[in-house]
């Protein structure tokens, strides 16, 4: 295609939605006020927008991240304009939480959420023995829109269910995982296998989001 066709065919689609997908890997936020986003996820913006890095939990949250090197760094984007976000070519999923609805998301997989969404970074002490990098999760409570990222198209499973920690993206707020270690499976597959640890969501009535990819934390 010629240059004009290229420019026109790849121009952003303007709608009235606050959170919308420009494509499966690029989030467009029509910003009027402020939102929270993953630090470093800004691709581009138009208008007048400023950024400020934030920590959940005040001093306690900052000390937690310093001690572990983990936990998600977030930034506040405020102003007026269009903000474009992406994260390493991962697929973007937009969720709308009603008032009181809660979801727990692996810190690596939170992209953005509206400012009215309550949030906190918590250590998942019940699964601290697993080989996953998701020891720190971001807890999000509606109302408001939330954007998360997945490697490929996600699968949503009803509980009870067991999952690979490194493939687990998020779960509903009404369930909580425990860890299970399968020594026989570890012996069969090898010492480095993540499948020797599993997350067990035993309570019925919830859901878990998994991705077709094992996301290993740095240093593993």
Coordinates of N, CA and C in Angstrom, one line a residue:
X1 N 0.8 -1.2 0.0 CA 0.0 0.0 0.0 C 0.9 1.2 0.0
X2 N 0.3 2.3 -0.5 CA 1.1 3.6 -0.5 C 1.1 4.2 0.8
X3 N 1.8 5.3 1.0 CA 2.0 5.9 2.3 C 0.7 6.4 2.9
X4 N -0.1 7.1 2.1 CA -1.4 7.6 2.6 C -2.3 6.5 3.0
X5 N -2.4 5.4 2.3 CA -3.2 4.2 2.7 C -2.7 3.6 4.0
X6 N -1.4 3.5 4.1 CA -0.8 3.0 5.4 C -1.2 3.9 6.6
X7 N -1.1 5.2 6.4 CA -1.4 6.1 7.5 C -2.9 6.0 7.9
X8 N -3.8 6.0 6.9 CA -5.2 6.0 7.1 C -5.7 4.6 7.7
X9 N -5.1 3.5 7.2 CA -5.5 2.2 7.7 C -5.1 1.9 9.1
X10 N -4.0 2.6 9.5 CA -3.5 2.3 10.9 C -3.8 3.4 11.8
X11 N -4.6 4.4 11.5 CA -5.0 5.4 12.4 C -5.9 4.9 13.5
X12 N -5.8 5.5 14.7 CA -6.7 5.0 15.8 C -8.2 5.2 15.5
X13 N -9.0 4.2 16.0 CA -10.4 4.3 15.9 C -10.9 5.0 17.2
X14 N -11.6 6.1 16.9 CA -12.1 6.9 18.0 C -13.6 6.5 18.4
X15 N -13.8 6.1 19.6 CA -15.1 5.8 20.1 C -15.4 6.5 21.4
X16 N -16.5 6.3 22.0 CA -16.9 6.9 23.3 C -16.5 6.1 24.5
X17 N -15.8 5.0 24.3 CA -15.4 4.1 25.4 C -14.1 4.7 26.0
X18 N -14.1 4.6 27.4 CA -12.9 5.0 28.1 C -11.7 4.0 27.9
X19 N -12.0 2.7 28.0 CA -11.0 1.7 27.6 C -11.5 1.0 26.4
X20 N -10.6 1.0 25.4 CA -10.9 0.2 24.1 C -9.6 -0.3 23.5
X21 N -9.8 -1.3 22.7 CA -8.6 -2.0 22.1 C -8.4 -1.4 20.7
X22 N -7.2 -0.9 20.4 CA -6.9 -0.5 19.1 C -6.6 -1.7 18.2
X23 N -6.0 -2.7 18.9 CA -5.9 -4.1 18.3 C -5.7 -5.0 19.6
X24 N -5.5 -6.2 19.3 CA -5.5 -7.2 20.5 C -4.4 -7.0 21.5
X25 N -3.4 -6.2 21.1 CA -2.2 -6.0 22.0 C -2.0 -4.5 22.4
X26 N -2.9 -3.7 22.0 CA -2.7 -2.2 22.3 C -4.0 -1.6 22.9
X27 N -3.9 -1.1 24.1 CA -5.0 -0.5 24.8 C -5.0 1.0 24.6
X28 N -6.2 1.6 24.2 CA -6.4 3.0 24.1 C -7.3 3.5 25.2
X29 N -6.8 4.4 26.0 CA -7.6 5.0 27.1 C -7.9 6.4 26.8
X30 N -9.2 6.7 26.7 CA -9.6 8.1 26.5 C -9.6 8.7 27.9
X31 N -8.6 9.4 28.2 CA -8.3 9.9 29.6 C -8.9 11.3 29.8
X32 N -9.7 11.4 30.8 CA -10.2 12.6 31.4 C -10.2 12.5 32.9
X33 N -9.0 12.8 33.5 CA -8.9 12.7 34.9 C -7.6 11.9 35.2
X34 N -7.8 10.7 35.7 CA -6.6 9.8 36.0 C -7.0 8.4 36.0
X35 N -5.9 7.5 35.7 CA -6.0 6.1 35.8 C -4.7 5.6 36.4
X36 N -4.7 4.3 36.7 CA -3.5 3.6 37.2 C -3.1 2.7 36.1
X37 N -1.8 2.6 35.9 CA -1.2 1.7 34.8 C 0.1 1.1 35.3
X38 N 0.4 0.0 34.6 CA 1.7 -0.6 34.9 C 2.8 0.3 34.5
X39 N 3.8 0.5 35.4 CA 4.9 1.3 35.1 C 5.7 0.8 33.8
X40 N 6.0 1.7 32.9 CA 6.7 1.3 31.7 C 5.9 0.9 30.6
X41 N 4.5 0.9 30.7 CA 3.6 0.3 29.7 C 3.2 1.4 28.7
X42 N 3.6 2.7 28.9 CA 3.1 3.7 28.0 C 3.9 3.6 26.6
X43 N 3.1 3.5 25.6 CA 3.6 3.5 24.2 C 3.6 4.9 23.6
X44 N 2.5 5.6 23.8 CA 2.4 6.9 23.3 C 1.2 7.6 23.9
X45 N 1.1 8.9 23.8 CA -0.1 9.6 24.2 C -0.2 10.9 23.5
X46 N -1.5 11.4 23.4 CA -1.8 12.7 22.9 C -2.4 13.6 24.0
X47 N -2.3 14.9 23.8 CA -2.9 15.7 24.8 C -1.9 16.1 25.9
X48 N -2.4 16.4 27.1 CA -1.6 16.8 28.2 C -1.7 15.8 29.3
X49 N -0.8 14.8 29.4 CA -0.8 13.8 30.4 C 0.5 13.7 31.2
X50 N 0.4 13.6 32.5 CA 1.6 13.4 33.3 C 1.6 12.1 34.0
X51 N 2.8 11.6 34.5 CA 2.9 10.3 35.1 C 3.6 10.4 36.4
X52 N 3.2 9.6 37.4 CA 3.8 9.5 38.7 C 3.8 8.1 39.2
X53 N 4.9 7.6 39.6 CA 5.0 6.2 40.1 C 4.4 6.1 41.5
X54 N 3.6 5.0 41.7 CA 2.9 4.8 43.0 C 3.2 3.5 43.6
X55 N 3.0 3.4 44.9 CA 3.1 2.1 45.6 C 1.8 1.9 46.4
X56 N 1.4 0.6 46.4 CA 0.3 0.3 47.2 C 0.7 0.0 48.7
X57 N -0.1 0.2 49.6 CA 0.2 -0.1 51.0 C 1.1 0.9 51.7
X58 N 1.4 2.0 51.1 CA 2.2 3.0 51.8 C 3.6 2.5 52.1
X59 N 4.2 2.8 53.3 CA 5.5 2.4 53.6 C 5.6 0.9 53.7
X60 N 4.6 0.2 54.2 CA 4.7 -1.2 54.3 C 4.8 -1.8 52.9
X61 N 4.1 -1.3 51.9 CA 4.2 -1.8 50.6 C 5.5 -1.6 50.0
X62 N 6.1 -0.4 50.2 CA 7.4 -0.1 49.7 C 8.5 -1.0 50.3
X63 N 8.4 -1.2 51.6 CA 9.4 -2.1 52.3 C 9.3 -3.5 51.8
X64 N 8.0 -3.9 51.5 CA 7.8 -5.3 51.0 C 8.5 -5.5 49.7
X65 N 8.3 -4.5 48.8 CA 8.9 -4.6 47.4 C 10.5 -4.6 47.5
X66 N 11.0 -3.7 48.4 CA 12.4 -3.6 48.6 C 13.0 -4.9 49.1
X67 N 12.3 -5.6 50.0 CA 12.9 -6.8 50.6 C 12.8 -8.0 49.7
X68 N 11.9 -8.0 48.8 CA 11.7 -9.2 47.9 C 12.2 -9.0 46.5
X69 N 12.2 -7.7 46.0 CA 12.5 -7.4 44.6 C 11.3 -7.8 43.7
X70 N 10.2 -8.1 44.3 CA 9.0 -8.5 43.6 C 7.9 -7.4 43.9
X71 N 6.7 -7.7 43.4 CA 5.6 -6.8 43.6 C 5.5 -5.8 42.4
X72 N 4.3 -5.4 42.1 CA 4.2 -4.7 40.8 C 4.3 -3.2 41.1
X73 N 5.1 -2.5 40.2 CA 5.2 -1.1 40.2 C 4.1 -0.5 39.3
X74 N 3.4 0.5 39.9 CA 2.3 1.1 39.1 C 2.6 2.6 39.0
X75 N 2.0 3.2 38.0 CA 2.1 4.6 37.8 C 0.7 5.2 37.7
X76 N 0.6 6.5 38.1 CA -0.7 7.2 37.9 C -0.5 8.1 36.7
X77 N -1.4 8.0 35.8 CA -1.5 8.9 34.6 C -2.6 9.8 34.8
X78 N -2.4 11.1 34.7 CA -3.4 12.1 34.9 C -3.4 13.2 33.8
X79 N -4.6 13.7 33.4 CA -4.6 14.7 32.4 C -5.8 14.4 31.5
X80 N -5.6 15.0 30.3 CA -6.6 14.9 29.2 C -5.9 14.5 27.9
X81 N -6.4 13.4 27.3 CA -5.9 13.0 26.0 C -6.1 11.5 25.8
X82 N -5.4 10.9 24.8 CA -5.5 9.5 24.6 C -4.2 8.9 25.0
X83 N -4.2 7.8 25.8 CA -3.1 7.1 26.3 C -3.1 5.7 25.8
X84 N -1.9 5.4 25.2 CA -1.8 4.0 24.5 C -0.8 3.2 25.3
X85 N -1.3 2.0 25.7 CA -0.5 1.1 26.6 C -0.4 -0.2 26.0
X86 N 0.8 -0.9 26.2 CA 1.0 -2.2 25.8 C 2.1 -2.8 26.7
X87 N 2.2 -4.2 26.7 CA 3.2 -4.8 27.5 C 3.8 -6.0 26.8
X88 N 4.9 -5.9 26.2 CA 5.7 -6.9 25.6 C 4.9 -7.8 24.6
X89 N 4.0 -7.1 23.8 CA 3.3 -7.8 22.8 C 2.2 -8.8 23.3
X90 N 1.9 -8.7 24.6 CA 0.9 -9.6 25.2 C -0.5 -9.2 24.8
X91 N -1.5 -10.1 24.8 CA -2.9 -9.8 24.4 C -3.5 -9.0 25.6
X92 N -4.3 -8.1 25.3 CA -5.0 -7.2 26.3 C -6.4 -7.7 26.4
X93 N -6.8 -7.9 27.7 CA -8.2 -8.2 28.0 C -8.8 -7.1 28.9
X94 N -10.0 -6.6 28.5 CA -10.7 -5.6 29.2 C -11.8 -6.2 30.0
X95 N -11.8 -6.0 31.3 CA -12.9 -6.5 32.2 C -13.6 -5.3 32.9
X96 N -14.9 -5.5 33.1 CA -15.7 -4.5 33.8 C -16.1 -5.1 35.1
X97 N -15.7 -4.5 36.2 CA -16.0 -5.0 37.5 C -17.2 -4.1 38.1
X98 N -18.2 -4.8 38.5 CA -19.3 -4.1 39.2 C -18.9 -3.8 40.6
X99 N -19.7 -3.0 41.3 CA -19.4 -2.6 42.7 C -19.3 -3.8 43.6
X100 N -18.2 -4.0 44.3 CA -18.0 -5.1 45.2 C -17.4 -6.3 44.5
X101 N -17.3 -6.4 43.2 CA -16.7 -7.5 42.5 C -15.2 -7.3 42.7
X102 N -14.5 -8.4 43.0 CA -13.0 -8.4 43.2 C -12.4 -9.5 42.4
X103 N -11.2 -9.1 41.9 CA -10.4 -10.1 41.1 C -8.9 -9.9 41.6
X104 N -8.2 -11.1 41.7 CA -6.8 -11.1 42.1 C -6.0 -11.4 40.8
X105 N -5.1 -10.5 40.5 CA -4.3 -10.7 39.2 C -2.8 -10.8 39.6
X106 N -2.2 -11.7 38.9 CA -0.7 -11.8 39.0 C -0.1 -10.4 38.7
X107 N 0.8 -10.0 39.5 CA 1.4 -8.6 39.3 C 2.0 -8.4 37.9
X108 N 2.5 -9.4 37.3 CA 3.0 -9.3 35.9 C 1.9 -9.0 34.9
X109 N 0.7 -9.2 35.2 CA -0.4 -9.2 34.2 C -1.4 -8.1 34.3
X110 N -1.1 -7.2 35.3 CA -2.0 -6.0 35.4 C -1.5 -4.9 34.4
X111 N -2.3 -4.4 33.6 CA -1.9 -3.3 32.6 C -2.5 -2.0 33.1
X112 N -3.8 -1.9 33.4 CA -4.3 -0.6 33.8 C -5.7 -0.8 34.4
X113 N -6.1 0.2 35.2 CA -7.5 0.2 35.7 C -7.9 1.6 36.1
X114 N -9.2 1.8 36.1 CA -9.7 3.2 36.4 C -9.5 3.6 37.8
X115 N -9.4 4.9 38.1 CA -9.0 5.4 39.4 C -9.9 5.0 40.5
X116 N -11.2 4.8 40.2 CA -12.2 4.4 41.2 C -12.1 3.0 41.7
X117 N -11.3 2.2 41.0 CA -11.1 0.8 41.4 C -10.2 0.8 42.6
X118 N -10.6 0.1 43.7 CA -9.7 -0.1 44.9 C -8.7 -1.1 44.6
X119 N -7.4 -0.9 45.0 CA -6.4 -1.8 44.7 C -5.4 -1.9 45.8
X120 N -4.7 -3.1 45.9 CA -3.7 -3.3 46.9 C -2.8 -4.4 46.4
X121 N -1.5 -4.4 46.7 CA -0.6 -5.5 46.4 C -0.4 -6.3 47.7
X122 N -0.7 -7.6 47.5 CA -0.6 -8.5 48.7 C 0.3 -9.7 48.4
X123 N 1.0 -10.1 49.4 CA 1.8 -11.4 49.2 C 0.9 -12.6 49.5
X124 N 1.0 -13.5 48.6 CA 0.2 -14.7 48.7 C 1.0 -15.7 49.6
X125 N 0.9 -15.6 50.9 CA 1.6 -16.4 51.8 C 1.3 -17.9 51.7
X126 N 0.0 -18.2 51.3 CA -0.4 -19.6 51.2 C 0.3 -20.3 50.0
X127 N 0.9 -19.6 49.1 CA 1.5 -20.2 48.0 C 3.0 -19.8 47.9
X128 N 3.6 -19.4 49.0 CA 5.0 -18.9 49.0 C 6.0 -20.0 48.7
X129 N 5.6 -21.3 48.8 CA 6.5 -22.3 48.5 C 6.6 -22.7 47.0
X130 N 5.7 -22.1 46.2 CA 5.7 -22.6 44.8 C 6.8 -22.0 44.0
X131 N 7.0 -22.4 42.8 CA 8.1 -21.9 41.9 C 7.6 -20.8 41.1
X132 N 6.4 -20.3 41.3 CA 5.9 -19.2 40.5 C 6.5 -17.8 40.9
X133 N 6.5 -16.9 40.0 CA 6.9 -15.5 40.3 C 5.7 -14.7 40.8
X134 N 4.5 -15.3 40.8 CA 3.3 -14.6 41.2 C 3.1 -14.6 42.7
X135 N 4.1 -14.5 43.5 CA 3.9 -14.5 45.0 C 3.2 -13.2 45.4
X136 N 3.3 -12.2 44.6 CA 2.6 -10.9 44.9 C 1.6 -10.7 43.8
X137 N 0.3 -10.5 44.3 CA -0.8 -10.3 43.4 C -1.4 -8.9 43.7
X138 N -2.0 -8.4 42.6 CA -2.7 -7.1 42.8 C -4.2 -7.5 42.9
X139 N -4.8 -7.0 44.0 CA -6.2 -7.2 44.3 C -7.0 -6.0 43.9
X140 N -8.0 -6.2 43.0 CA -8.7 -5.1 42.4 C -10.2 -5.3 42.7
X141 N -10.8 -4.2 43.2 CA -12.3 -4.3 43.6 C -13.0 -3.1 42.9
X142 N -14.1 -3.5 42.2 CA -14.9 -2.6 41.4 C -15.7 -1.6 42.3
X143 N -16.4 -0.7 41.6 CA -16.7 -0.6 40.2 C -15.5 0.0 39.3
X144 N -15.5 -0.4 38.1 CA -14.6 0.2 37.1 C -14.0 -0.8 36.1
X145 N -13.3 -0.3 35.1 CA -12.7 -1.1 34.1 C -11.3 -1.5 34.5
X146 N -10.9 -2.7 34.2 CA -9.6 -3.2 34.4 C -9.1 -3.9 33.1
X147 N -7.8 -3.6 32.8 CA -7.2 -4.2 31.7 C -6.0 -5.1 32.1
X148 N -6.1 -6.4 31.8 CA -5.0 -7.4 32.1 C -4.4 -7.9 30.8
X149 N -3.3 -8.5 30.9 CA -2.6 -9.1 29.7 C -2.4 -10.6 29.8
X150 N -2.4 -11.2 28.7 CA -2.2 -12.7 28.7 C -1.3 -13.0 27.5
X151 N -0.5 -14.0 27.6 CA 0.2 -14.6 26.4 C -0.8 -15.5 25.7
X152 N -1.3 -15.0 24.6 CA -2.3 -15.7 23.8 C -3.7 -15.6 24.4
X153 N -4.6 -16.3 23.8 CA -6.0 -16.3 24.2 C -6.2 -17.0 25.6
X154 N -6.8 -16.3 26.5 CA -6.9 -17.0 27.9 C -8.0 -18.0 27.9
X155 N -8.0 -18.9 28.9 CA -9.0 -19.9 29.2 C -9.5 -19.6 30.6
X156 N -10.8 -19.5 30.7 CA -11.5 -19.3 32.0 C -12.1 -20.6 32.5
X157 N -11.6 -21.1 33.7 CA -12.1 -22.4 34.2 C -12.8 -22.1 35.5
X158 N -13.9 -22.9 35.7 CA -14.7 -22.8 37.0 C -13.9 -23.6 38.0
X159 N -14.1 -23.2 39.3 CA -13.5 -23.9 40.4 C -14.5 -24.9 40.9
X160 N -14.0 -26.0 41.5 CA -12.6 -26.3 41.9 C -11.8 -26.8 40.7
X161 N -10.5 -26.4 40.7 CA -9.6 -26.7 39.6 C -8.2 -26.5 40.2
X162 N -7.2 -27.2 39.5 CA -5.8 -27.1 39.8 C -5.1 -26.5 38.6
X163 N -4.1 -25.6 38.8 CA -3.5 -25.0 37.7 C -2.0 -24.9 37.9
X164 N -1.3 -24.7 36.8 CA 0.2 -24.4 36.9 C 0.4 -23.0 37.3
X165 N 1.1 -22.8 38.4 CA 1.3 -21.4 38.8 C 1.8 -20.4 37.8
X166 N 2.7 -20.9 36.9 CA 3.3 -20.0 35.9 C 2.4 -19.7 34.8
X167 N 1.3 -20.4 34.7 CA 0.3 -20.2 33.6 C -1.0 -19.5 34.2
X168 N -1.0 -19.3 35.5 CA -2.2 -18.7 36.1 C -2.1 -17.2 36.1
X169 N -3.1 -16.5 35.5 CA -3.1 -15.1 35.4 C -3.9 -14.4 36.5
X170 N -5.1 -14.9 36.8 CA -6.0 -14.2 37.8 C -7.1 -15.2 38.3
X171 N -7.7 -14.8 39.3 CA -8.9 -15.5 39.8 C -9.8 -14.6 40.5
X172 N -11.1 -15.1 40.6 CA -12.1 -14.3 41.2 C -11.9 -14.2 42.7
X173 N -12.4 -13.1 43.3 CA -12.2 -12.7 44.6 C -12.8 -13.7 45.7
X174 N -13.7 -14.5 45.3 CA -14.4 -15.4 46.2 C -13.7 -16.8 46.4
X175 N -12.5 -16.9 45.7 CA -11.7 -18.1 45.9 C -10.3 -17.8 46.3
X176 N -9.6 -18.7 46.9 CA -8.2 -18.5 47.3 C -7.4 -19.7 47.1
X177 N -6.2 -19.7 46.5 CA -5.5 -20.9 46.2 C -4.6 -21.4 47.4
X178 N -4.4 -22.7 47.4 CA -3.3 -23.3 48.2 C -2.4 -24.0 47.3
X179 N -1.2 -24.3 47.8 CA -0.2 -24.9 46.9 C -0.1 -26.4 47.2
X180 N 0.2 -27.2 46.1 CA 0.3 -28.6 46.2 C 1.6 -29.0 45.5
X181 N 2.3 -29.8 46.1 CA 3.6 -30.3 45.4 C 3.4 -31.8 45.1
X182 N 3.7 -32.1 43.8 CA 3.6 -33.5 43.3 C 5.0 -34.0 43.2
X183 N 5.5 -34.7 44.2 CA 6.9 -35.3 44.1 C 7.0 -36.3 43.0
X184 N 6.0 -37.1 42.8 CA 6.1 -38.1 41.8 C 6.3 -37.5 40.4
X185 N 5.5 -36.4 40.2 CA 5.5 -35.7 38.9 C 6.9 -35.1 38.7
X186 N 7.4 -34.5 39.8 CA 8.7 -33.8 39.7 C 9.8 -34.8 39.3
X187 N 9.7 -36.0 40.0 CA 10.7 -37.1 39.7 C 10.6 -37.5 38.3
X188 N 9.4 -37.6 37.8 CA 9.2 -38.1 36.4 C 9.7 -37.1 35.4
X189 N 9.4 -35.8 35.6 CA 9.7 -34.8 34.5 C 11.0 -34.2 34.7
X190 N 11.5 -34.0 35.9 CA 12.8 -33.4 36.1 C 12.7 -32.3 37.1
X191 N 13.9 -32.0 37.7 CA 13.9 -31.0 38.8 C 13.4 -29.6 38.4
X192 N 13.6 -29.2 37.2 CA 13.2 -27.9 36.8 C 11.7 -27.7 36.4
X193 N 11.0 -28.8 36.5 CA 9.6 -28.7 36.0 C 8.7 -27.9 37.0
X194 N 8.0 -26.9 36.4 CA 7.1 -26.2 37.2 C 5.8 -27.0 37.6
X195 N 5.6 -28.1 36.9 CA 4.4 -28.8 37.2 C 4.5 -29.6 38.5
X196 N 5.6 -29.6 39.1 CA 5.7 -30.3 40.4 C 5.0 -29.5 41.5
X197 N 4.8 -28.2 41.3 CA 3.9 -27.4 42.1 C 2.6 -27.1 41.3
X198 N 1.5 -27.1 42.1 CA 0.3 -26.7 41.5 C -0.5 -25.8 42.4
X199 N -1.3 -25.0 41.9 CA -2.2 -24.2 42.7 C -3.6 -24.9 42.7
X200 N -4.1 -25.1 43.9 CA -5.4 -25.8 44.1 C -6.4 -24.8 44.5
X201 N -7.4 -24.6 43.7 CA -8.6 -23.7 44.0 C -9.7 -24.7 44.4
X202 N -9.9 -24.9 45.7 CA -10.9 -25.9 46.1 C -12.3 -25.5 46.3
X203 N -12.5 -24.1 46.4 CA -13.9 -23.7 46.7 C -14.6 -23.6 45.4
X204 N -15.9 -24.1 45.4 CA -16.7 -24.0 44.2 C -17.3 -22.6 44.0
X205 N -17.7 -22.3 42.8 CA -18.4 -21.0 42.6 C -17.5 -19.9 42.1
X206 N -16.3 -20.1 41.9 CA -15.4 -19.1 41.4 C -14.8 -19.4 40.0
X207 N -13.8 -18.7 39.6 CA -13.2 -18.9 38.3 C -11.7 -18.6 38.4
X208 N -11.0 -19.2 37.5 CA -9.5 -18.9 37.3 C -9.2 -18.7 35.9
X209 N -8.4 -17.7 35.6 CA -8.0 -17.4 34.2 C -6.5 -17.9 34.0
X210 N -6.4 -18.7 33.0 CA -5.0 -19.3 32.7 C -4.7 -18.9 31.3
X211 N -3.4 -19.0 31.0 CA -2.9 -18.6 29.6 C -2.1 -19.8 29.1
X212 N -2.0 -19.9 27.7 CA -1.3 -21.0 27.1 C 0.2 -20.7 27.1
X213 N 0.8 -20.4 28.2 CA 2.2 -20.0 28.3 C 2.6 -20.0 29.8
X214 N 3.8 -20.5 30.0 CA 4.3 -20.5 31.4 C 5.2 -19.3 31.6
X215 N 4.8 -18.4 32.3 CA 5.5 -17.1 32.5 C 6.4 -17.3 33.7
X216 N 7.7 -17.5 33.5 CA 8.7 -17.7 34.5 C 9.3 -16.4 35.0
X217 N 9.3 -16.2 36.3 CA 9.9 -14.9 36.8 C 11.4 -14.9 36.6
X218 N 12.0 -13.7 36.5 CA 13.4 -13.5 36.3 C 14.2 -14.2 37.5
X219 N 15.3 -14.9 37.0 CA 16.1 -15.6 38.0 C 15.7 -17.0 38.3
X220 N 14.6 -17.5 37.7 CA 14.2 -18.9 37.9 C 14.9 -19.7 36.8

